[in-house]
Coordinates of C-alpha atoms (C1' of nucleotides) in Angstrom, one line a residue:
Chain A
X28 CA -15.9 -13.2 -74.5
X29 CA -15.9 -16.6 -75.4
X30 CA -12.1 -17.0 -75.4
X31 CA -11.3 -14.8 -72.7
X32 CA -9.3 -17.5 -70.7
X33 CA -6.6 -17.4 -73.3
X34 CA -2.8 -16.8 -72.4
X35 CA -4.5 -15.7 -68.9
X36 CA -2.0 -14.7 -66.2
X37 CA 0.8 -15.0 -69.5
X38 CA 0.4 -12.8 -71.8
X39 CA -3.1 -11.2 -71.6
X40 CA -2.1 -7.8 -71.1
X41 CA -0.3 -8.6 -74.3
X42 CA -3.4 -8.5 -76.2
X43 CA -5.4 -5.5 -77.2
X44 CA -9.5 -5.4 -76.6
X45 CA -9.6 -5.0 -80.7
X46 CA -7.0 -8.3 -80.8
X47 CA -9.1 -10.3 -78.1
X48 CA -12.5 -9.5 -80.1
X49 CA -10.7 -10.4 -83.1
X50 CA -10.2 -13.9 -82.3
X51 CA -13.4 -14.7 -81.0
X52 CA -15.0 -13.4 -84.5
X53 CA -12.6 -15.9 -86.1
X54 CA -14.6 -18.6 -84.2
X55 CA -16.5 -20.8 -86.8
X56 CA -18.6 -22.7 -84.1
X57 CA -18.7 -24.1 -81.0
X58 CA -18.9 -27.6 -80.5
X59 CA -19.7 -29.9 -77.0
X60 CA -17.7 -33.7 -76.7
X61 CA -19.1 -36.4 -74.3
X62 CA -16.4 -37.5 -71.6
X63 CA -13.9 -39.5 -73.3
X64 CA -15.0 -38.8 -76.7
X65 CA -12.6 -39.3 -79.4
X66 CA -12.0 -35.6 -81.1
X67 CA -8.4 -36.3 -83.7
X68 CA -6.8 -39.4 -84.6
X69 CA -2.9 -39.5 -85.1
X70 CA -2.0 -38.9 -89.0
X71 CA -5.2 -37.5 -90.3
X72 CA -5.5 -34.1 -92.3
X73 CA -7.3 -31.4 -90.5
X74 CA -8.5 -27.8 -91.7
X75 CA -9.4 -26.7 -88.1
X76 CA -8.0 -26.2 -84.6
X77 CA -9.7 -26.8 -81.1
X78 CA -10.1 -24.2 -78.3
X79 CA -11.3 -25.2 -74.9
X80 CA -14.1 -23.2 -73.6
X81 CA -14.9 -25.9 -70.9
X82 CA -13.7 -29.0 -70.2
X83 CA -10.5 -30.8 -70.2
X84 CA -9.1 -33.0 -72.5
X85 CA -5.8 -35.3 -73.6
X86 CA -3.4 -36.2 -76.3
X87 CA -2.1 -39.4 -76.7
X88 CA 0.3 -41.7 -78.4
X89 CA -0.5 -45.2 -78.4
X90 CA 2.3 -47.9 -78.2
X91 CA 2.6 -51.6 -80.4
X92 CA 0.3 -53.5 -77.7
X93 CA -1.8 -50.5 -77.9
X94 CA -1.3 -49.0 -74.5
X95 CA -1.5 -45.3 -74.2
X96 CA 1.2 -42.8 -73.3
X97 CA -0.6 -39.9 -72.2
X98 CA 1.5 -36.8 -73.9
X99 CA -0.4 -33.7 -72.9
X100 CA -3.6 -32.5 -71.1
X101 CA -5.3 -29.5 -72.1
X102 CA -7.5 -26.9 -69.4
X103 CA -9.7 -24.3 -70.8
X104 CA -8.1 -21.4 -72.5
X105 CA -5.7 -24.0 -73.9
X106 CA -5.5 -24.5 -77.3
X107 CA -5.8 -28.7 -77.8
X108 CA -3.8 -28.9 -81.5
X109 CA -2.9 -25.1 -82.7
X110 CA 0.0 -26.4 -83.8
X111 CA -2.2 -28.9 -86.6
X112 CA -2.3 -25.2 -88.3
X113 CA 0.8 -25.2 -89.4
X114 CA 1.6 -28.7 -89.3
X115 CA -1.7 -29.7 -91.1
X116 CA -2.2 -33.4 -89.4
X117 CA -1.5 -34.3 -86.0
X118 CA 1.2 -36.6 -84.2
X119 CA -1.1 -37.9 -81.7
X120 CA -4.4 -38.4 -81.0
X121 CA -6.6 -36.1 -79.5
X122 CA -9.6 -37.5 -77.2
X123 CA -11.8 -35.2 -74.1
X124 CA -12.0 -36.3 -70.6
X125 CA -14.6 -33.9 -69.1
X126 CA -17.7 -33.4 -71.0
X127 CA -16.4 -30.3 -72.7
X128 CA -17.1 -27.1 -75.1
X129 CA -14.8 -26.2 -77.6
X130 CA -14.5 -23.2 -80.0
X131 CA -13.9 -24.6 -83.8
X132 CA -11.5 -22.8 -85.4
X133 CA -10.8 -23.1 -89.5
X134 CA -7.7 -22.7 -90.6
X135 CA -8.8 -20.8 -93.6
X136 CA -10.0 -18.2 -91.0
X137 CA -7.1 -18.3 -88.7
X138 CA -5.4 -17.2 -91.7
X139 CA -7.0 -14.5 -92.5
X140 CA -7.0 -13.7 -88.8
X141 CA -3.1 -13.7 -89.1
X142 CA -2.5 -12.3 -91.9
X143 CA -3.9 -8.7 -90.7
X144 CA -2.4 -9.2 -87.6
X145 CA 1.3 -10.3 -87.4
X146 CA 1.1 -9.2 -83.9
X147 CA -1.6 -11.9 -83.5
X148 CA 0.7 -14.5 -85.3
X149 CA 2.7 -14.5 -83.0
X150 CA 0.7 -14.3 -80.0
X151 CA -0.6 -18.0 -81.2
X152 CA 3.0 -19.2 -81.9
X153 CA 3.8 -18.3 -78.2
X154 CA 1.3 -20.2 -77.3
X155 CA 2.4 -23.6 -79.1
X156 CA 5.8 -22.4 -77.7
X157 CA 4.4 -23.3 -73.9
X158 CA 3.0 -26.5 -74.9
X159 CA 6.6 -27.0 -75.8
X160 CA 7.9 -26.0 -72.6
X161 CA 5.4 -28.1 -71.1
X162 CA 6.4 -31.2 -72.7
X163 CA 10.0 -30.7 -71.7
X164 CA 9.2 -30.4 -68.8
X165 CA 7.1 -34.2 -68.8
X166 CA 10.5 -35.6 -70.2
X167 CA 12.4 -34.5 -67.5
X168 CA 9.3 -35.6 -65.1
X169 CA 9.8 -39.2 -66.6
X170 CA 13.4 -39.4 -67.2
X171 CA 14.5 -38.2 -63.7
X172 CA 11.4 -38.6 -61.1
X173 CA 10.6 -42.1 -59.7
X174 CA 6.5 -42.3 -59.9
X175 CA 5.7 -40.4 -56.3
X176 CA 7.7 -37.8 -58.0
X177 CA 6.0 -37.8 -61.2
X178 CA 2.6 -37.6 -59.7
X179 CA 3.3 -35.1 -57.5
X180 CA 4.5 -33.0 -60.0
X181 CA 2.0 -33.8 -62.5
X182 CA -0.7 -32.9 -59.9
X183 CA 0.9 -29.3 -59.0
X184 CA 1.8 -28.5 -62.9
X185 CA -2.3 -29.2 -63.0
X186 CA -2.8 -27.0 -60.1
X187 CA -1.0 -24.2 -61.3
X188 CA -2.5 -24.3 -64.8
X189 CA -6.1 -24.2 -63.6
X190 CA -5.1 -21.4 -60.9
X191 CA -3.7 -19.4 -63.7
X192 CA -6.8 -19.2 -65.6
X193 CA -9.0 -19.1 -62.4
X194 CA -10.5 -22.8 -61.9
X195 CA -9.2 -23.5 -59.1
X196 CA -11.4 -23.2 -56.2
X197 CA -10.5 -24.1 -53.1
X198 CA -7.8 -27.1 -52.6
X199 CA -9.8 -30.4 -54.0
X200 CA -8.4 -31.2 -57.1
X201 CA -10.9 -30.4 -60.0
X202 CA -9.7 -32.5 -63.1
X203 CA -11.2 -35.6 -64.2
X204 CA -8.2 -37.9 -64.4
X205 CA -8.7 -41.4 -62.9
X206 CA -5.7 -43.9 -60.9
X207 CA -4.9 -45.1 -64.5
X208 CA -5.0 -42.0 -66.4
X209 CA -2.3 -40.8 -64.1
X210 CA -0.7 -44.2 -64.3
X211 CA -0.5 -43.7 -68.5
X212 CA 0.6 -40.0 -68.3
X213 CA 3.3 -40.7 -65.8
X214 CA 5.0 -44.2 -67.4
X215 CA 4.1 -46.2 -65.0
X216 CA 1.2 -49.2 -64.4
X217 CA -2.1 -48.4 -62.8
X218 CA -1.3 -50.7 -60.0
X219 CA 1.8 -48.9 -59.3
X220 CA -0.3 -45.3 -59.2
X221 CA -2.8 -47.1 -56.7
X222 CA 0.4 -47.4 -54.6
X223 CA 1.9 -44.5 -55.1
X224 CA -1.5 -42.5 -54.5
X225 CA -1.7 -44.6 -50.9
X226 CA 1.6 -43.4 -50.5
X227 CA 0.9 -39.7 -50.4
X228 CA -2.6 -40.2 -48.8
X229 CA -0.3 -41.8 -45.8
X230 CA 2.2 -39.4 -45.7
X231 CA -0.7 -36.6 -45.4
X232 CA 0.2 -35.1 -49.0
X233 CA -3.6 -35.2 -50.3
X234 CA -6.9 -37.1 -49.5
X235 CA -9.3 -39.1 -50.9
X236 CA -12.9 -39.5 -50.6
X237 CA -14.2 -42.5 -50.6
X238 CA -18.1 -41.5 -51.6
X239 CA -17.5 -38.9 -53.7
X240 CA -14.1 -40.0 -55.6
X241 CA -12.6 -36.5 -55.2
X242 CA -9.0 -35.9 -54.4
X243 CA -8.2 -33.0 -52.1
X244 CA -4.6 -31.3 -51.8
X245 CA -3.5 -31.2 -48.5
X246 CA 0.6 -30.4 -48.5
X247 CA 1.1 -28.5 -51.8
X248 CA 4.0 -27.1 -50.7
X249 CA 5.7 -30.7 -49.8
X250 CA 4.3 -32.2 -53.4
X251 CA 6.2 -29.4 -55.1
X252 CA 9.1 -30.5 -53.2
X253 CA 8.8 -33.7 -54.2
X254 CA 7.8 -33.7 -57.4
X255 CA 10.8 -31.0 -58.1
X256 CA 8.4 -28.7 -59.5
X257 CA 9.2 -25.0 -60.2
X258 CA 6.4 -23.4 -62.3
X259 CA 8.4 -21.3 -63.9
X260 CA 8.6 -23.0 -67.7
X261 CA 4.6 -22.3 -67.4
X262 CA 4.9 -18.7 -67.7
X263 CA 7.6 -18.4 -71.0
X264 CA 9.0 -15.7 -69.0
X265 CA 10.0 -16.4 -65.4
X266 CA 9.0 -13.0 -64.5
X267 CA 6.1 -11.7 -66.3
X268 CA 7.6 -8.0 -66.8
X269 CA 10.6 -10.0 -68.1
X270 CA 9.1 -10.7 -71.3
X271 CA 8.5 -7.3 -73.4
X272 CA 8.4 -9.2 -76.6
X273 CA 4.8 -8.8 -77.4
X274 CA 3.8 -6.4 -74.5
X275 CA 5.7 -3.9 -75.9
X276 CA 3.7 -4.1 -79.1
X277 CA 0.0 -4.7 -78.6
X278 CA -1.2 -4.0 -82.1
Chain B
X18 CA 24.8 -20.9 -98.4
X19 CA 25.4 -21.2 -95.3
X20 CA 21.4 -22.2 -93.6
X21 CA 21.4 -24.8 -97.0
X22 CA 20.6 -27.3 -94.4
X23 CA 17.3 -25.9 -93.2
X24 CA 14.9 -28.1 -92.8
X25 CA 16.0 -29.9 -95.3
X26 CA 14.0 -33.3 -96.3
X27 CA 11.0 -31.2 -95.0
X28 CA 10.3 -28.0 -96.4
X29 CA 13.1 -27.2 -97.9
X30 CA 11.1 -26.7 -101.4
X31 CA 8.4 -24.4 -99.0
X32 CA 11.3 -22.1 -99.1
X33 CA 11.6 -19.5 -102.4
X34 CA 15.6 -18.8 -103.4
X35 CA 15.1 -14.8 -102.3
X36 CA 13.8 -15.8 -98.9
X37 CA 16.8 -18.8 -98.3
X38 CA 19.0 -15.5 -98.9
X39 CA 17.3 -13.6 -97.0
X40 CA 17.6 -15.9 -93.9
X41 CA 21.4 -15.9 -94.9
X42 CA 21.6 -12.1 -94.7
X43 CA 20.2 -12.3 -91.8
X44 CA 23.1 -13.8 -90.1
X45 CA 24.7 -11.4 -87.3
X46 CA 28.1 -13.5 -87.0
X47 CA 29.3 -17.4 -86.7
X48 CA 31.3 -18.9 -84.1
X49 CA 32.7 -22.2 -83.0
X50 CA 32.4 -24.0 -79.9
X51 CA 34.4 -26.1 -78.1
X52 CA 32.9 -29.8 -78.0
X53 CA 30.8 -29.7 -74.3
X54 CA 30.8 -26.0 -74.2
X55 CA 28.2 -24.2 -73.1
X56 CA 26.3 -22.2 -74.5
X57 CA 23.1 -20.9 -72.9
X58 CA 21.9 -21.0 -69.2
X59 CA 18.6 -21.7 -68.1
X60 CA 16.6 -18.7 -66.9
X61 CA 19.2 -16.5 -68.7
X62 CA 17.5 -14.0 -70.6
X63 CA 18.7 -14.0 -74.3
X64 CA 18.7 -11.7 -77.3
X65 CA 19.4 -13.9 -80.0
X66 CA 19.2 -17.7 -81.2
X67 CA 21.8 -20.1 -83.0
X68 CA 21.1 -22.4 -85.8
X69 CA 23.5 -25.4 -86.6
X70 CA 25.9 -25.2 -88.9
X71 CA 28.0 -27.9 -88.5
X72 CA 28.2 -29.9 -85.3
X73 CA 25.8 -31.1 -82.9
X74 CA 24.1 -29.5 -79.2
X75 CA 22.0 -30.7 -76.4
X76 CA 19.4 -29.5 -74.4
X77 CA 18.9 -30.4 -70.7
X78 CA 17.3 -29.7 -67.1
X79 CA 18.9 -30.6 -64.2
X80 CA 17.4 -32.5 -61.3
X81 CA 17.0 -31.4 -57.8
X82 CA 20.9 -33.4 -57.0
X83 CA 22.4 -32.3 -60.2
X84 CA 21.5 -34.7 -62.2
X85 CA 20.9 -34.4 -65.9
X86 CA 18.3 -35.1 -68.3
X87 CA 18.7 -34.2 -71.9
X88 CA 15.5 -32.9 -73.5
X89 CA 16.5 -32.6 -76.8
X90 CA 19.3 -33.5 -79.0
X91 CA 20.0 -30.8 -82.2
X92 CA 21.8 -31.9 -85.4
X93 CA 22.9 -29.5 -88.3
X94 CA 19.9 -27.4 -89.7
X95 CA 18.5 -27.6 -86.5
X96 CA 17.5 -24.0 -84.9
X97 CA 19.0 -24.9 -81.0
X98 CA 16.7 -22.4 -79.7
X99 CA 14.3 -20.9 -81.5
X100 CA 12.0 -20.6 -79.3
X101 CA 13.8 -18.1 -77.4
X102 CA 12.9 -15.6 -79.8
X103 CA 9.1 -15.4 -78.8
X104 CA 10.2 -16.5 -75.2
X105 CA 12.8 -14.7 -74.2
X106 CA 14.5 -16.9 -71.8
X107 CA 15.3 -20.4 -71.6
X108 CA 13.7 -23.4 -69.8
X109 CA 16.5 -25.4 -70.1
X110 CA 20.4 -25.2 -71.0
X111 CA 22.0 -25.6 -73.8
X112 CA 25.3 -27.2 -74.2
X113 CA 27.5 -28.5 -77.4
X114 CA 28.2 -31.8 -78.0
X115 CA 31.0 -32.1 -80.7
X116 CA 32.9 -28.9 -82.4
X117 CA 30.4 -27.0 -83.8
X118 CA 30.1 -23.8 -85.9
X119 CA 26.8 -22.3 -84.9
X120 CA 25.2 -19.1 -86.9
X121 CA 23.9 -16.2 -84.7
X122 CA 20.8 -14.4 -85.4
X123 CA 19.7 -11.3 -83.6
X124 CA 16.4 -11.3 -82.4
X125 CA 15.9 -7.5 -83.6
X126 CA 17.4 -8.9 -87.3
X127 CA 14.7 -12.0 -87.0
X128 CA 12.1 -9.5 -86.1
X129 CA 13.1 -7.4 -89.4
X130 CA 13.2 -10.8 -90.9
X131 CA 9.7 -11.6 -90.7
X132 CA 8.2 -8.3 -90.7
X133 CA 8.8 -8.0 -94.1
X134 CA 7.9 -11.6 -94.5
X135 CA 5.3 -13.2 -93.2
X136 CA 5.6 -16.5 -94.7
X137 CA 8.8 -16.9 -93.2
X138 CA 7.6 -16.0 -89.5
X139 CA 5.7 -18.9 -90.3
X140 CA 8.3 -21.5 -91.6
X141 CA 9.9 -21.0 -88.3
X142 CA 6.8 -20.9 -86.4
X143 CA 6.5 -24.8 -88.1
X144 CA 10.3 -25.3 -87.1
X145 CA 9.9 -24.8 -83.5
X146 CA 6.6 -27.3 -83.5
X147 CA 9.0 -30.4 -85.1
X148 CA 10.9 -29.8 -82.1
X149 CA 7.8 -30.1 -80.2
X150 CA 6.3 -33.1 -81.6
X151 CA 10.0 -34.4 -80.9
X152 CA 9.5 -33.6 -77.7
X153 CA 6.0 -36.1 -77.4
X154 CA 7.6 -38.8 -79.3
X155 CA 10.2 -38.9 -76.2
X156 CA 7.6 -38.7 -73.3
X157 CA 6.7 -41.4 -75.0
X158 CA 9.6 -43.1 -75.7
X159 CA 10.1 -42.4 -71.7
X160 CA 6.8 -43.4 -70.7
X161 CA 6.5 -46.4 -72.4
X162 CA 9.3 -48.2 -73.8
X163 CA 12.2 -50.4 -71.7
X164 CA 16.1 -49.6 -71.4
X165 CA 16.0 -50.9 -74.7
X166 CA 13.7 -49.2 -76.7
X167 CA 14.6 -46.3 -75.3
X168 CA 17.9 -46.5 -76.8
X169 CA 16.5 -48.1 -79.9
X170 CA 14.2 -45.4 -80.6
X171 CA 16.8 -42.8 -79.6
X172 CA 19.3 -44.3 -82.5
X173 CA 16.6 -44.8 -84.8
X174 CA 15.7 -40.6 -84.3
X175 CA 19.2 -39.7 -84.7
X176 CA 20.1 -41.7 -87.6
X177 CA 16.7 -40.7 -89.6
X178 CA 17.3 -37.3 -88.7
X179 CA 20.7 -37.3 -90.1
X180 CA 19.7 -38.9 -93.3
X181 CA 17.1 -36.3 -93.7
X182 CA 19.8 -33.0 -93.9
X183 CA 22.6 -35.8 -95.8
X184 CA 25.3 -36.2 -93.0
X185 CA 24.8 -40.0 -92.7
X186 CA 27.4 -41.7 -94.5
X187 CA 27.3 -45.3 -94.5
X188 CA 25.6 -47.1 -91.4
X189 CA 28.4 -46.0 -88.6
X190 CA 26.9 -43.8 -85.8
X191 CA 28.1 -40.2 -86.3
X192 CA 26.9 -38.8 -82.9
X193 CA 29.2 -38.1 -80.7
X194 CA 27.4 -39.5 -77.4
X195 CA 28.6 -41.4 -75.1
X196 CA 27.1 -44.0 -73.2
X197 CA 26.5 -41.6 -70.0
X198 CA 25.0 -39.3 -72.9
X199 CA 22.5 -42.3 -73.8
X200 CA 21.7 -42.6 -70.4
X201 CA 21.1 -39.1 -69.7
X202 CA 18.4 -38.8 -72.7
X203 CA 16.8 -42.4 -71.9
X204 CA 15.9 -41.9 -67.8
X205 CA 18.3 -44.9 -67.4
X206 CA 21.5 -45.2 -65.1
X207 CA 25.0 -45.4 -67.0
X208 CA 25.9 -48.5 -66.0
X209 CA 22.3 -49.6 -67.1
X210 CA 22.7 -48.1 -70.7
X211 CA 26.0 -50.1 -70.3
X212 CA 24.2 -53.4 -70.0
X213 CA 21.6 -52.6 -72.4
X214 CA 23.9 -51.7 -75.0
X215 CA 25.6 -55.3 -74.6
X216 CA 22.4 -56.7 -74.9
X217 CA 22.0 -54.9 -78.6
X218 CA 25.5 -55.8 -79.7
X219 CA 24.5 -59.5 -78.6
X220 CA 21.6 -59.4 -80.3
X221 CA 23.4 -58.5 -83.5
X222 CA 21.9 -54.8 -84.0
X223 CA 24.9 -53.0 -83.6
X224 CA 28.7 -52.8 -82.9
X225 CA 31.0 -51.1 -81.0
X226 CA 34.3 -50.6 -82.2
X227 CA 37.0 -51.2 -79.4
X228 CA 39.6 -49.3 -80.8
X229 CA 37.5 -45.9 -82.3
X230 CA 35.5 -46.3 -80.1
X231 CA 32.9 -45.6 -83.2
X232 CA 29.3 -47.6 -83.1
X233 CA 28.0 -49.1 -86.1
X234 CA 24.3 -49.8 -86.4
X235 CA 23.8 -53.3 -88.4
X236 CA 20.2 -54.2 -88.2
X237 CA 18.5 -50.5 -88.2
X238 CA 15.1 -52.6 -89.3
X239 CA 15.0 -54.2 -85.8
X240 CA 16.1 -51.7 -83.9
X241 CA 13.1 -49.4 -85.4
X242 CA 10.8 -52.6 -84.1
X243 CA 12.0 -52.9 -81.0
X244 CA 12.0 -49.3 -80.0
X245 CA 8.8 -48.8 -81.8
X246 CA 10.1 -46.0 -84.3
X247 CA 7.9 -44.4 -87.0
X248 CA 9.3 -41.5 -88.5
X249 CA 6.2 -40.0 -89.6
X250 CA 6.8 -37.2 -86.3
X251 CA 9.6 -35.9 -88.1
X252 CA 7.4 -34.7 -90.8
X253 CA 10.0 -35.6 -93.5
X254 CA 8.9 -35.6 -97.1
X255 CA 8.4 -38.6 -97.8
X256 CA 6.2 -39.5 -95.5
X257 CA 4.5 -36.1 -96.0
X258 CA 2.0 -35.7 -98.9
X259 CA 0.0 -34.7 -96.7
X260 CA 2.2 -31.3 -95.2
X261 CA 0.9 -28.7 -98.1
X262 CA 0.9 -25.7 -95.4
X263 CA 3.7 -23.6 -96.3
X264 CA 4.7 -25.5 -99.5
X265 CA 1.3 -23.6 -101.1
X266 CA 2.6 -20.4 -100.3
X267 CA 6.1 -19.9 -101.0
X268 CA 6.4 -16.4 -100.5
Chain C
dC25 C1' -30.2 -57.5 -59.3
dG26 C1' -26.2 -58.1 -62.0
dC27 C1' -23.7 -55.2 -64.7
dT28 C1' -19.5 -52.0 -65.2
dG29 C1' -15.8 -48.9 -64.0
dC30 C1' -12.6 -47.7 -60.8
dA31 C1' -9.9 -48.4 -56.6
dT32 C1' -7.5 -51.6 -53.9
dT33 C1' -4.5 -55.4 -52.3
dG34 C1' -1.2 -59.6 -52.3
dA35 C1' 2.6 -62.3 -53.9
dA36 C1' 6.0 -63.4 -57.0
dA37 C1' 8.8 -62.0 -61.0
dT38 C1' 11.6 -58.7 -63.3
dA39 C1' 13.8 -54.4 -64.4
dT40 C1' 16.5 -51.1 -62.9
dC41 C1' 19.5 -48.8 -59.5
dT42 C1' 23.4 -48.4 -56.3
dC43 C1' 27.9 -48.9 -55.1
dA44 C1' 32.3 -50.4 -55.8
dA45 C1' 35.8 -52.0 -58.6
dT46 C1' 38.5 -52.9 -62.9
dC47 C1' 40.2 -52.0 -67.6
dA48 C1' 41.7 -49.8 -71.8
dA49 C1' 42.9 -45.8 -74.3
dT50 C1' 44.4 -41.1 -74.2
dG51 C1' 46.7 -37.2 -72.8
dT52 C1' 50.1 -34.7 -69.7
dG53 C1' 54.2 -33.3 -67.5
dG54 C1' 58.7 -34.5 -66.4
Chain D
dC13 C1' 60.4 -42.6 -72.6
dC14 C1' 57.8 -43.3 -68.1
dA15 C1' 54.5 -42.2 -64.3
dC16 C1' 50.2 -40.6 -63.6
dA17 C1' 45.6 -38.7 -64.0
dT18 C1' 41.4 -38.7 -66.7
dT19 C1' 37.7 -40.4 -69.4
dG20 C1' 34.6 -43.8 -70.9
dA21 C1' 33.4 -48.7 -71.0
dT22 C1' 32.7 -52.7 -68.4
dT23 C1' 31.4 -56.0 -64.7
dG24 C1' 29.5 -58.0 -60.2
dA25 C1' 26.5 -58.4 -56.3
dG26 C1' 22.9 -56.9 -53.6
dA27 C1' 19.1 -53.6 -52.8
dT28 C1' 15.1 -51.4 -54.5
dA29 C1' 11.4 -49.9 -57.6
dT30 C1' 8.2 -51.4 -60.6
dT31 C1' 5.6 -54.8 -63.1
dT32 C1' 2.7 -58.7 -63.7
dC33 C1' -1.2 -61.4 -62.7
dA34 C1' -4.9 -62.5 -60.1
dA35 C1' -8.3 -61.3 -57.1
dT36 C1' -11.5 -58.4 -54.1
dG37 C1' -14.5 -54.5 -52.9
dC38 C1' -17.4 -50.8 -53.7
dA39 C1' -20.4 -47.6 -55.9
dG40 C1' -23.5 -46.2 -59.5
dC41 C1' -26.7 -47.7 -62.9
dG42 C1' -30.0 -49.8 -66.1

DNA sequence: CGCTGCATTGAAATATCTCAATCAATGTGG
DNA sequence: CCACATTGATTGAGATATTTCAATGCAGCG
């Protein structure tokens, strides 16, 4: 199953093997980006939507001296722009970070899709509904965290997310994101993040290698305290048996 | 009608006359709030959602020392939570700002709602992602603007949003925020917003009435510079030739 | 080799916060 | 009517966080 990641540890059991085969038959093609390709640009029109097989990737707004505000990063089993579905043109652009695979989905066919299966509709408006929930979460991350704070809890939201959909192996930290991406997801300069990063290496928070360029988690735990994080707004339903909306009803 | 404000300035014409009524009858009761009532607790787990009549709300997340930070501001035609209908439960409170006379919707009556009409599941499917792409447009106004565009931008949002549903009269500010408020939804310390809005009144963008206490925006044009505002997030008509999702098909 | 991208550091400038205090308007109880 | 508490706006002075600008180092790569 291509999109078998999808709503993983959410709302999986909420979708019936029929529902699940469904949606990958709705998949028009399957296409691979280059790291840091460009994928949407704010304000165009689009007719399809992006699912992420593999990869990673971000969304951005860019500001009047053209410096980027990092508004979203997508893992696989994310959708990257459902929401352009509805909306039919995008708020932000769209660009990968990994080299990544994504499943190409017309809106013609996600129509279609829907429209036999309200159950399904609103399976996908769920998942737009986290994204939401995610990007509250980022304001409160930038209006209330100083920048130790905001990395640390933008590196545990990341750790959750990938442990959720099972890409997390062990405790190095498995996303492509450099000093300054962090730096223009988190409001802050790159310089500052080059501190802030020494910071939590000294304080024995996480590690970096020097050859190989890859982070390692040391002290989850204490970044979750510091970073205020409670995972909670990544689940839509605190408690997973909370949430009988859709599992009551697969189908 | 009593939902007449809607998404008005959006979709409003998306909407047939039998399915405006329709959302109308779908109305379980009304009530009134007291201004900074409370309404809805974070974690809580909720069986119905409230749509603005007449007033204004506020969402927010609390910081690890009780500190607040608003994540969303909701003027009249605004759903305040929506999203709770797929979700279930809240990320966030929600709290009233001025008086207001909310409308209460049953989640069972919303399900009955769109069961029998799909196109309306997804006119409120697109409701809940304008809140979302609110939501990016303040990461970034967080992540990437000073004291001053922050507040700028957050004006510039408000007033737009107002003129889009008709309740701006004249240029006066008819929010009832204070400058705490400001503060709260800008990441900023009071006493900062304090200075910063000194700085906008001595720049000549805006007043402040001693006596009313009532703030009058003078020089919208540069405050939409200086806070970097473009309305085109807010998916209004006029900037939105290119929305033809749910217009196509109305009902 | 000499690129290029990314991480790193220093020093000075600036934005913002903290804490403490004052003021004006409003509302309350007596 | 006054005394008093409350709320929101305002200000000052010093401390701190963050930015800016400029420079260096290090690794991979053609």
């Amino acid at each position: 199953m291509i999109t078998e990641l999808y709503l993983k540890g959410r709302l999986r059991h909420g979708l019936s093997q029929e529902e699940a085969e469904a949606i990958d038959d709705a998949i028009d093609h399957v296409i691979t980006l280059e790291p840091r390709e460009k994928l949407v640009t704010r304000g165009e029109k689009v007719e399809q939507s992006y699912y992420i097989i593999d990869g990673s990737m971000m969304r951005c707004i860019d500001d009047a001296r053209g410096f980027r505000q990092i508004v979203g990063l997508q893992v696989p089993g994310d959708w990257v722009d459902l929401h352009s579905f509805p909306m039919k043109r995008l708020d932000h652009d769209v660009h990968a970070l990994a080299a990544s695979r994504l499943a190409v989905f017309r809106h013609e066919r996600l129509q279609k899709l829907i429209d036999d299966r309200p159950h399904l509709a609103r399976i996908m408006w769920f998942s737009t509904l986290l994204d939401a929930a995610m990007h509250r979460e980022w304001i409160f991350r930038l209006g209330r965290l100083n920048a130790e704070g905001r990395i640390a809890h933008l590196i545990c939201e990341l750790l959750e997310r990938l442990r959720l959909v099972g890409r997390l192996e062990e405790s190095s930290f498995p996303f492509p994101l450099t000093q300054q991406d962090f730096a223009e997801a988190s409001g802050i300069t790159t310089t500052h993040a080059n501190r802030t990063f020494r910071l939590l290496r000294e304080r024995g928070l996480l590690d970096h290698d020097e050859n190989t360029r890859e982070m390692t988690i040391i002290d989850e735990q204490s970044l979750r305290e510091l970073g205020e994080f409670k995972p909670d707004y990544l689940y839509g339903e605190g408690a997973l048996h909370l949430n009988t909306a859709f599992a009551d009803k697969p189908a």
